[in-house]
């Protein structure tokens, strides 16, 4: 295996450096000194909602601090990177109302509508041009004209079934992009793209905006989330997504339509006209192009979130405090109790991760606040001893599923994954036998097909052995194996190289107490190891995520203190970022994604 250390020196959090080696485990004897960046003043002062033992309640909140010391200055409002949803949270509720037990209801103070600002880029960058809401008929179709000459090559290859012949992979020409959400279809729905140029050969295809690479950022991307395509006419013709192809598209899911070409020469670009008929298009906001974990506001970056036991004891009320990636400060939220399992996932496909806890018991139970409606949702799933931190999108519909991993009870006994879509029929779920007693789950989309795969890591002597079963191999019992890391490593799933696929990644304490991070870039077939050094094993909690919103997971740790501090390091560029948030005794919620 080729070892690639992207930093010629070991950059410690205070900036002290030591030369690095290329061994799989680095052992050095000295201890680095550590420090923290002084933070700017801030204070979050709004109301909050709470969950006590499964009952929802709303209280009028007093100003609540995140730091242990008094701060006088309030935080001024900031503009979000791509979109900002503002919901006014007012009012109170009566005790009889909060004691109702329903799987889904609106909290009494919350409105059913949102003011949405959608910010779209030019039509040759994702998410492209938004097709306006409306019903388009054969007599009154949606039409638009453009020219791909000089446009970006956002997608250069994809996997897509087209014209009933097979999969098409090459789309190297410049492309223009349209985004829309399909909510209804008429008698003859279709999309046609024609050109007046006798030398331009068009290729058209549609991507699912909720899976895989969504609408990819930058240029030269591979898109595994293609739904349908057409490229059969040749120079100067009209390509068509016909009615059968349109009927295969999902409703109420954001889609991206590409006008592209197979060619990179003079045949690869030119003028075109798009015509869409017998469809109803919704005026829905698009999710962020970047699918970051821990993204509560939908700006494409992971947020800094800590949970604090404000009630005291094992059943104490937990209060969530958030510092958004764009340095805004939402109201603290009381949600869950100290004995719950804390996690975050997007259960409603709005591009925002939802607050969620799982409560163990003879009947395990998920308590979720769905961000799109600000309603509480309760689902029974799992039992005491299960691991709910494997929640992910196993069905490929862009919505995270309820899921638990159940370890085999005795050595050698089979382990199981259980999952089902949120809101689906209780008691109906999918079971996957994968792993055995003592294995550690490592969930994520490792093959970039838009569905979470079933992955466990097993100790193999002094080494670690990953067993990977793709979600695409649903009917198969065999998977692939990969020897990586050491037996007692922690698993830190993430897309560290930004290719839209989860990388095999682990972290361990080095002999000098510094955390050693190793990951295998996707597609290198075990030939390349990227190593970084970041964090202190004795004090730091691992919190990997995409905090800068660039599509790549950063090395991140949270260090307790007054205030607590998040330290991030970009494993590809070495860039360092420091954010003060929380205090000693808090729990960073991102910890759930370390296994």
XYZ file of C-alpha atoms in Angstrom:
595
model
C 0.000 0.000 0.000
C 1.276 3.430 -0.915
C 1.280 5.797 2.040
C 0.432 9.381 1.217
C 1.027 11.922 3.975
C -0.361 15.181 2.614
C 1.532 17.192 5.195
C 5.304 17.007 5.267
C 5.119 18.004 8.919
C 2.697 17.146 11.674
C 0.582 20.234 12.283
C -0.602 20.300 15.878
C -3.503 22.362 17.018
C -1.284 25.039 18.534
C 0.800 25.156 15.402
C 3.778 23.236 16.774
C 5.258 20.864 14.203
C 7.245 17.683 14.030
C 8.514 15.722 11.082
C 6.299 12.821 10.114
C 6.980 9.307 8.984
C 5.155 6.917 6.712
C 4.615 4.012 9.065
C 1.123 2.673 9.545
C 1.294 3.567 13.238
C 3.474 6.478 14.231
C 5.037 6.279 17.685
C 6.624 9.330 19.214
C 7.224 10.052 22.833
C 6.701 13.741 23.426
C 3.414 15.522 24.251
C 2.415 18.647 22.314
C 1.109 21.749 24.005
C -2.392 22.686 23.106
C -4.325 25.924 22.965
C -7.606 27.488 21.828
C -8.636 30.537 19.923
C -10.405 33.262 21.887
C -13.986 33.500 20.684
C -16.100 36.485 19.794
C -19.017 37.394 22.053
C -22.394 35.930 21.324
C -25.556 34.802 23.016
C -28.581 32.877 21.809
C -31.827 34.119 23.399
C -35.054 32.574 22.104
C -37.597 29.980 23.268
C -37.228 26.233 23.049
C -39.252 23.053 22.916
C -38.669 20.017 25.066
C -39.248 16.292 25.234
C -39.679 14.606 28.599
C -40.055 10.822 28.601
C -41.776 10.804 25.209
C -44.221 13.692 25.760
C -43.779 16.920 23.793
C -43.945 20.200 25.692
C -43.365 23.841 24.940
C -42.191 26.418 27.409
C -41.603 30.156 27.265
C -37.827 30.292 27.542
C -35.636 32.669 29.434
C -32.367 33.761 27.830
C -30.037 30.772 27.858
C -26.258 30.869 27.628
C -23.920 28.455 25.953
C -20.724 29.594 27.615
C -20.250 29.216 31.327
C -19.596 32.949 31.711
C -21.921 35.913 31.137
C -21.899 37.454 27.660
C -23.627 40.757 27.041
C -23.602 41.252 23.268
C -26.314 39.691 21.149
C -25.414 38.178 17.798
C -26.432 40.244 14.756
C -28.294 38.413 11.977
C -26.238 36.960 9.126
C -27.200 36.012 5.590
C -27.054 32.280 4.879
C -24.867 30.960 2.059
C -27.587 29.571 -0.200
C -30.961 29.743 1.507
C -32.455 30.861 4.806
C -35.696 29.604 6.242
C -37.160 31.830 8.931
C -39.876 30.398 11.179
C -41.429 32.443 14.003
C -41.770 30.324 17.140
C -44.305 31.882 19.531
C -46.965 30.954 22.015
C -47.470 28.310 24.628
C -49.454 25.145 25.093
C -51.658 23.642 27.762
C -50.794 20.568 29.727
C -53.622 18.385 28.333
C -52.420 19.117 24.781
C -48.816 18.190 25.464
C -49.842 14.882 26.998
C -51.542 13.725 23.797
C -49.789 10.693 22.288
C -49.764 10.947 18.529
C -47.141 9.844 16.056
C -47.249 13.234 14.325
C -48.795 16.574 15.254
C -47.925 20.226 14.927
C -46.528 21.918 17.997
C -49.131 24.530 19.034
C -46.912 27.572 18.497
C -45.649 26.746 15.045
C -46.865 27.957 11.678
C -47.404 25.788 8.652
C -45.647 27.999 6.132
C -42.140 29.313 5.633
C -40.638 32.275 3.844
C -38.118 30.796 1.462
C -35.303 32.510 -0.434
C -33.886 30.223 -3.117
C -30.556 31.319 -4.522
C -29.725 29.798 -7.887
C -26.502 29.879 -9.819
C -26.075 30.421 -13.565
C -27.560 27.706 -15.775
C -24.228 25.981 -16.411
C -23.540 25.505 -12.672
C -25.580 23.475 -10.221
C -28.434 23.800 -9.470
C -28.928 25.638 -12.768
C -32.099 27.352 -13.982
C -35.282 26.731 -11.976
C -38.274 25.791 -14.120
C -41.182 27.890 -12.809
C -44.093 26.218 -11.058
C -47.138 25.538 -13.192
C -49.025 23.022 -15.301
C -47.622 22.749 -18.825
C -49.710 21.175 -21.595
C -49.125 20.229 -25.225
C -50.881 23.458 -26.218
C -48.989 25.565 -23.678
C -45.660 23.827 -22.953
C -42.705 25.117 -20.995
C -40.038 26.301 -23.444
C -36.599 27.797 -23.092
C -33.625 28.363 -25.394
C -29.948 28.334 -24.627
C -26.494 27.575 -25.919
C -23.931 25.232 -24.360
C -20.998 26.819 -26.193
C -18.475 27.844 -23.555
C -20.459 26.328 -20.699
C -18.919 24.289 -17.872
C -18.582 20.524 -18.103
C -20.275 19.817 -14.765
C -20.826 16.104 -15.442
C -18.373 14.199 -17.618
C -19.727 10.679 -17.015
C -22.762 9.019 -15.482
C -24.514 5.686 -15.135
C -27.953 5.926 -16.672
C -30.399 3.630 -18.435
C -31.402 5.205 -21.745
C -33.720 4.344 -24.610
C -34.102 0.756 -23.359
C -30.664 -0.230 -24.670
C -28.333 -0.042 -21.709
C -26.146 2.181 -19.585
C -24.443 5.240 -20.964
C -21.372 6.629 -19.248
C -19.700 9.340 -21.313
C -20.967 12.937 -21.355
C -17.831 15.000 -21.746
C -19.269 18.036 -23.537
C -20.250 21.322 -21.878
C -23.663 21.208 -20.215
C -26.529 23.455 -19.153
C -28.740 22.530 -16.202
C -32.423 22.939 -15.307
C -33.992 22.085 -11.941
C -37.597 21.189 -11.221
C -39.871 19.124 -8.970
C -42.438 16.989 -10.775
C -45.783 16.663 -8.941
C -48.103 15.429 -11.700
C -48.217 14.017 -15.247
C -50.758 14.292 -18.045
C -51.615 11.969 -20.934
C -48.357 12.378 -22.852
C -45.608 13.810 -20.636
C -42.311 14.387 -22.409
C -39.218 16.582 -22.621
C -37.725 17.411 -26.015
C -34.460 19.164 -26.801
C -33.925 20.275 -30.396
C -31.116 22.201 -32.061
C -30.896 24.396 -35.131
C -27.258 23.424 -35.561
C -26.464 20.678 -38.010
C -23.215 19.923 -36.177
C -24.444 19.726 -32.574
C -25.251 16.261 -31.162
C -27.190 16.610 -27.907
C -27.419 14.189 -24.994
C -30.020 14.747 -22.267
C -30.426 13.117 -18.851
C -32.015 13.631 -15.428
C -30.351 13.351 -12.004
C -32.049 12.701 -8.659
C -31.312 15.753 -6.485
C -31.669 13.792 -3.254
C -29.244 10.920 -3.778
C -25.568 10.326 -4.492
C -23.804 13.410 -5.800
C -27.145 15.272 -6.083
C -26.305 18.154 -8.448
C -22.505 17.999 -8.271
C -20.303 20.977 -7.538
C -17.460 21.937 -9.862
C -16.553 20.260 -13.141
C -15.664 16.819 -14.491
C -17.915 14.931 -12.063
C -19.186 11.363 -12.230
C -22.943 11.141 -11.487
C -24.241 7.792 -10.258
C -27.672 9.246 -9.484
C -28.915 9.391 -13.079
C -32.563 8.346 -13.538
C -33.065 8.372 -17.298
C -31.409 9.699 -20.465
C -31.581 9.941 -24.241
C -28.883 10.094 -26.908
C -29.879 8.334 -30.101
C -30.658 10.893 -32.817
C -27.219 12.260 -33.683
C -26.261 15.567 -35.286
C -28.935 18.226 -35.530
C -31.798 16.089 -34.248
C -34.295 16.212 -31.391
C -33.617 14.124 -28.283
C -36.678 13.069 -26.264
C -37.399 11.853 -22.752
C -40.595 10.034 -23.738
C -43.760 9.335 -21.773
C -42.579 5.935 -20.505
C -39.371 7.478 -19.221
C -41.313 10.354 -17.636
C -43.598 7.881 -15.869
C -40.531 6.280 -14.284
C -39.506 9.559 -12.614
C -40.382 10.011 -8.929
C -42.961 12.603 -7.933
C -42.280 15.304 -5.339
C -38.519 14.811 -5.625
C -36.214 17.604 -6.848
C -34.681 16.710 -10.228
C -31.879 18.150 -12.366
C -32.217 18.065 -16.162
C -28.969 18.283 -18.170
C -28.488 19.358 -21.796
C -25.122 17.800 -22.607
C -23.199 15.940 -25.326
C -21.018 12.897 -25.829
C -18.534 14.929 -27.839
C -15.796 17.348 -26.803
C -15.134 18.674 -30.335
C -17.279 20.949 -32.535
C -20.130 18.449 -32.279
C -20.268 18.845 -28.482
C -21.947 22.236 -28.099
C -24.354 24.621 -29.716
C -27.795 26.257 -29.516
C -30.826 24.321 -28.336
C -34.507 24.676 -27.410
C -36.119 22.730 -24.576
C -39.848 21.877 -24.640
C -41.681 20.221 -21.725
C -45.362 19.222 -21.837
C -48.086 17.420 -19.860
C -46.383 17.956 -16.512
C -47.124 19.820 -13.302
C -44.126 21.475 -11.678
C -44.034 22.544 -8.023
C -42.551 25.728 -6.639
C -40.388 23.944 -4.079
C -37.017 25.053 -2.723
C -34.101 22.893 -3.810
C -31.979 21.116 -1.228
C -28.333 22.179 -1.006
C -26.040 20.696 -3.623
C -23.774 19.468 -0.831
C -25.152 16.776 1.483
C -23.228 17.541 4.667
C -23.842 15.702 7.921
C -25.097 17.765 10.906
C -26.499 20.428 8.550
C -29.463 21.942 10.389
C -30.031 25.037 8.240
C -29.583 23.551 4.767
C -26.599 25.658 3.718
C -24.487 22.625 2.774
C -22.103 22.802 5.748
C -21.995 20.823 8.999
C -23.022 22.841 12.049
C -21.396 22.956 15.485
C -23.863 21.322 17.886
C -23.515 20.368 21.544
C -26.080 18.796 23.872
C -26.096 19.752 27.566
C -27.725 17.971 30.496
C -29.723 20.847 31.968
C -31.970 18.596 34.043
C -29.302 16.616 35.909
C -28.902 12.864 36.285
C -29.456 9.958 33.925
C -32.954 11.184 33.024
C -32.040 14.849 32.904
C -33.420 17.103 30.181
C -30.923 17.643 27.333
C -30.624 21.028 25.658
C -29.172 21.320 22.143
C -27.075 24.412 21.369
C -26.149 25.172 17.747
C -23.625 27.449 16.135
C -24.344 27.227 12.422
C -21.565 26.885 9.879
C -22.414 30.427 8.712
C -22.017 31.758 12.285
C -25.680 32.274 13.098
C -27.032 31.125 16.428
C -30.437 29.393 16.430
C -32.452 29.154 19.631
C -31.459 26.381 22.048
C -33.807 23.389 21.882
C -34.678 21.031 24.727
C -34.946 17.560 23.194
C -34.466 14.155 24.753
C -33.046 12.976 28.062
C -29.508 12.032 29.054
C -30.020 8.276 28.600
C -31.183 8.660 24.977
C -29.005 8.037 21.938
C -28.462 11.288 20.017
C -28.246 11.421 16.228
C -29.128 13.573 13.234
C -30.544 12.685 9.820
C -32.723 14.200 7.101
C -36.034 12.384 7.550
C -38.111 14.767 5.383
C -35.900 15.424 2.319
C -35.648 19.189 2.789
C -31.841 19.219 2.839
C -31.759 19.869 6.591
C -30.849 17.349 9.243
C -33.523 16.849 11.889
C -33.099 16.693 15.663
C -33.554 13.075 16.720
C -33.084 10.817 19.708
C -33.608 7.087 20.106
C -34.805 5.796 23.447
C -33.931 2.182 24.322
C -36.511 -0.133 25.841
C -38.372 -3.373 25.224
C -39.782 -1.264 22.423
C -37.158 1.191 21.193
C -38.496 4.519 20.006
C -37.347 7.368 17.750
C -38.356 10.929 18.665
C -37.802 13.269 15.703
C -38.455 16.957 15.025
C -39.033 17.233 11.265
C -37.492 20.526 10.163
C -39.710 21.053 7.129
C -42.858 21.287 9.280
C -41.459 21.729 12.805
C -43.616 18.819 13.960
C -42.731 16.000 16.308
C -42.727 12.486 14.892
C -42.611 9.332 17.034
C -41.755 5.910 15.598
C -41.357 2.596 17.430
C -38.350 0.687 16.123
C -35.668 -1.528 17.639
C -35.047 -2.636 21.217
C -32.553 -2.190 24.049
C -29.064 -3.190 22.903
C -29.554 -2.054 19.306
C -27.352 0.621 17.739
C -29.449 3.387 16.093
C -26.463 5.395 14.857
C -26.700 3.556 11.524
C -29.652 5.702 10.350
C -29.101 6.463 6.650
C -30.804 6.308 3.255
C -30.953 2.574 2.487
C -33.774 2.829 -0.071
C -32.195 5.476 -2.323
C -35.137 7.892 -2.227
C -33.138 10.756 -0.702
C -34.809 10.387 2.711
C -32.942 8.871 5.641
C -34.547 5.705 6.988
C -35.122 4.468 10.515
C -32.440 1.862 11.157
C -30.748 -0.117 13.923
C -27.846 -2.567 13.997
C -28.239 -5.589 16.289
C -25.047 -7.318 17.365
C -25.023 -11.104 17.657
C -25.416 -12.198 21.286
C -22.507 -14.660 21.460
C -19.139 -15.066 19.664
C -19.691 -16.061 16.053
C -23.422 -15.337 16.133
C -24.994 -13.503 13.193
C -25.600 -9.742 13.438
C -28.452 -7.956 11.658
C -29.361 -4.603 10.127
C -33.016 -3.537 10.314
C -34.451 -0.556 8.451
C -37.688 0.915 7.131
C -38.831 4.212 5.655
C -40.112 6.797 8.097
C -43.896 6.843 8.166
C -44.181 3.375 6.600
C -46.359 0.610 8.014
C -45.247 -0.297 11.556
C -43.972 -3.853 11.814
C -42.981 -3.979 8.137
C -39.242 -3.607 7.700
C -36.224 -4.977 5.843
C -33.712 -7.279 7.519
C -30.140 -7.727 6.276
C -27.918 -10.376 7.859
C -24.429 -8.879 7.763
C -21.695 -9.067 10.379
C -21.299 -11.143 13.494
C -20.868 -10.674 17.241
C -18.183 -8.110 18.042
C -18.163 -6.382 14.648
C -18.557 -2.613 14.513
C -20.952 -1.092 11.954
C -19.606 1.493 9.496
C -22.647 2.818 7.583
C -22.419 4.958 4.442
C -22.657 5.025 0.649
C -19.278 3.518 -0.265
C -20.014 2.898 -3.954
C -21.708 6.210 -4.775
C -24.953 4.592 -5.940
C -27.132 6.803 -3.738
C -27.935 4.149 -1.118
C -26.227 3.375 2.183
C -24.301 0.105 2.118
C -23.965 -2.529 4.836
C -20.433 -2.367 6.193
C -18.816 -3.774 9.348
C -15.250 -3.704 10.645
C -13.876 -6.824 12.344
C -10.694 -7.341 14.313
C -8.413 -9.676 12.350
C -5.498 -10.341 14.641
C -3.775 -6.974 15.100
C -5.432 -5.600 11.962
C -8.886 -4.399 11.036
C -10.880 -6.053 8.262
C -13.799 -4.275 6.580
C -16.641 -6.373 5.169
C -18.589 -4.382 2.578
C -21.918 -5.403 1.108
C -23.323 -2.949 -1.426
C -26.991 -2.062 -1.113
C -27.197 -2.833 -4.843
C -26.518 -6.516 -4.093
C -29.778 -6.915 -2.249
C -30.281 -10.585 -3.075
C -26.671 -11.601 -2.577
C -25.008 -12.804 0.601
C -21.434 -12.154 -0.439
C -19.584 -8.859 -0.393
C -16.029 -7.604 -0.575
C -13.361 -7.361 2.111
C -10.659 -4.798 2.729
C -7.799 -5.064 5.228
C -7.398 -1.593 6.701
C -6.179 -0.145 9.973
C -5.658 -1.836 13.316
C -7.957 -4.020 15.378
C -8.959 -1.407 17.951
C -9.317 1.605 15.639
C -12.421 3.773 15.735
C -14.340 4.056 12.468
C -14.942 7.603 11.195
C -17.088 7.414 8.014
C -16.868 10.409 5.694
C -16.182 11.541 2.138
C -12.661 12.845 2.689
C -11.747 13.128 -1.006
C -15.034 14.703 -2.129
C -16.001 12.192 -4.839
C -19.501 11.545 -3.493
C -18.569 8.215 -1.897
C -17.865 7.360 1.735
C -14.230 6.408 2.280
C -12.893 3.622 4.481
C -11.492 5.670 7.373
C -10.234 5.029 10.910
C -8.609 6.925 13.755
C -6.471 5.813 16.695
C -4.282 7.235 19.421
C -0.608 7.354 18.462
C 2.129 6.534 20.947
C 2.594 10.249 21.689
C -1.097 10.765 22.403
C -1.866 12.501 19.095
C -4.781 11.096 17.075
C -3.749 9.383 13.835
C -6.314 9.534 11.006
C -6.075 7.126 8.056
C -8.381 6.929 5.067
C -8.392 5.150 1.733
C -9.534 7.381 -1.168
C -12.393 5.755 -3.080
C -11.374 3.941 -6.232
C -7.714 3.410 -5.319
C -8.246 -0.311 -4.628
C -6.165 -0.448 -1.483
C -3.075 1.137 -3.064
C -3.119 4.525 -1.326
C -3.283 5.455 2.343
C -3.761 9.098 3.308
C -2.534 9.863 6.823
C -3.058 12.926 8.982
C -2.424 13.797 12.641
C -5.063 15.815 14.427
C -6.386 16.023 17.961
C -5.382 14.761 21.401
C -6.574 11.333 22.434
C -6.746 12.100 26.156
C -9.152 15.047 25.882
C -10.734 15.352 22.457
C -13.997 13.906 21.110
C -14.062 13.061 17.394
C -16.567 15.095 15.358
C -15.712 14.653 11.657
C -17.930 16.533 9.195
C -17.976 18.931 6.249
C -17.944 22.198 8.182
C -16.787 24.421 5.304
C -19.349 23.004 2.858
C -16.840 22.114 0.127
C -18.111 18.553 -0.287
C -15.181 16.999 1.587
C -15.158 15.715 5.152
C -12.739 17.499 7.484
C -10.832 16.014 10.395
C -12.526 17.500 13.441
C -12.403 17.185 17.229
C -14.160 18.970 20.079
C -12.203 19.835 23.214
C -14.014 20.522 26.513
C -13.320 23.843 28.206
C -14.810 27.227 29.069
C -15.541 27.621 26.243
C -15.261 24.300 24.485
C -13.571 24.358 21.095
C -14.035 22.630 17.750
C -10.796 22.161 15.789
C -11.024 21.253 12.086
C -8.325 20.396 9.595
C -8.796 19.899 5.862
C -6.952 16.617 5.120
C -6.296 17.661 1.532
C -5.033 21.240 1.977
C -3.977 21.297 5.631
C -6.128 24.384 6.255
C -7.102 24.771 9.915
C -10.279 26.258 11.394
C -11.171 26.830 15.042
C -14.635 27.526 16.500
C -15.400 28.125 20.185
C -18.682 26.539 21.256
C -20.074 24.792 24.312
C -18.490 24.101 27.669
C -17.044 21.264 29.740
C -19.693 18.614 30.367
C -21.379 19.066 26.999
C -21.578 16.324 24.384
C -20.899 17.185 20.724
C -23.746 15.544 18.814
C -21.467 14.679 15.859
C -19.970 12.013 18.120
C -22.773 9.665 16.988
C -21.012 9.122 13.653
C -17.915 7.558 15.252
C -18.155 3.782 15.671
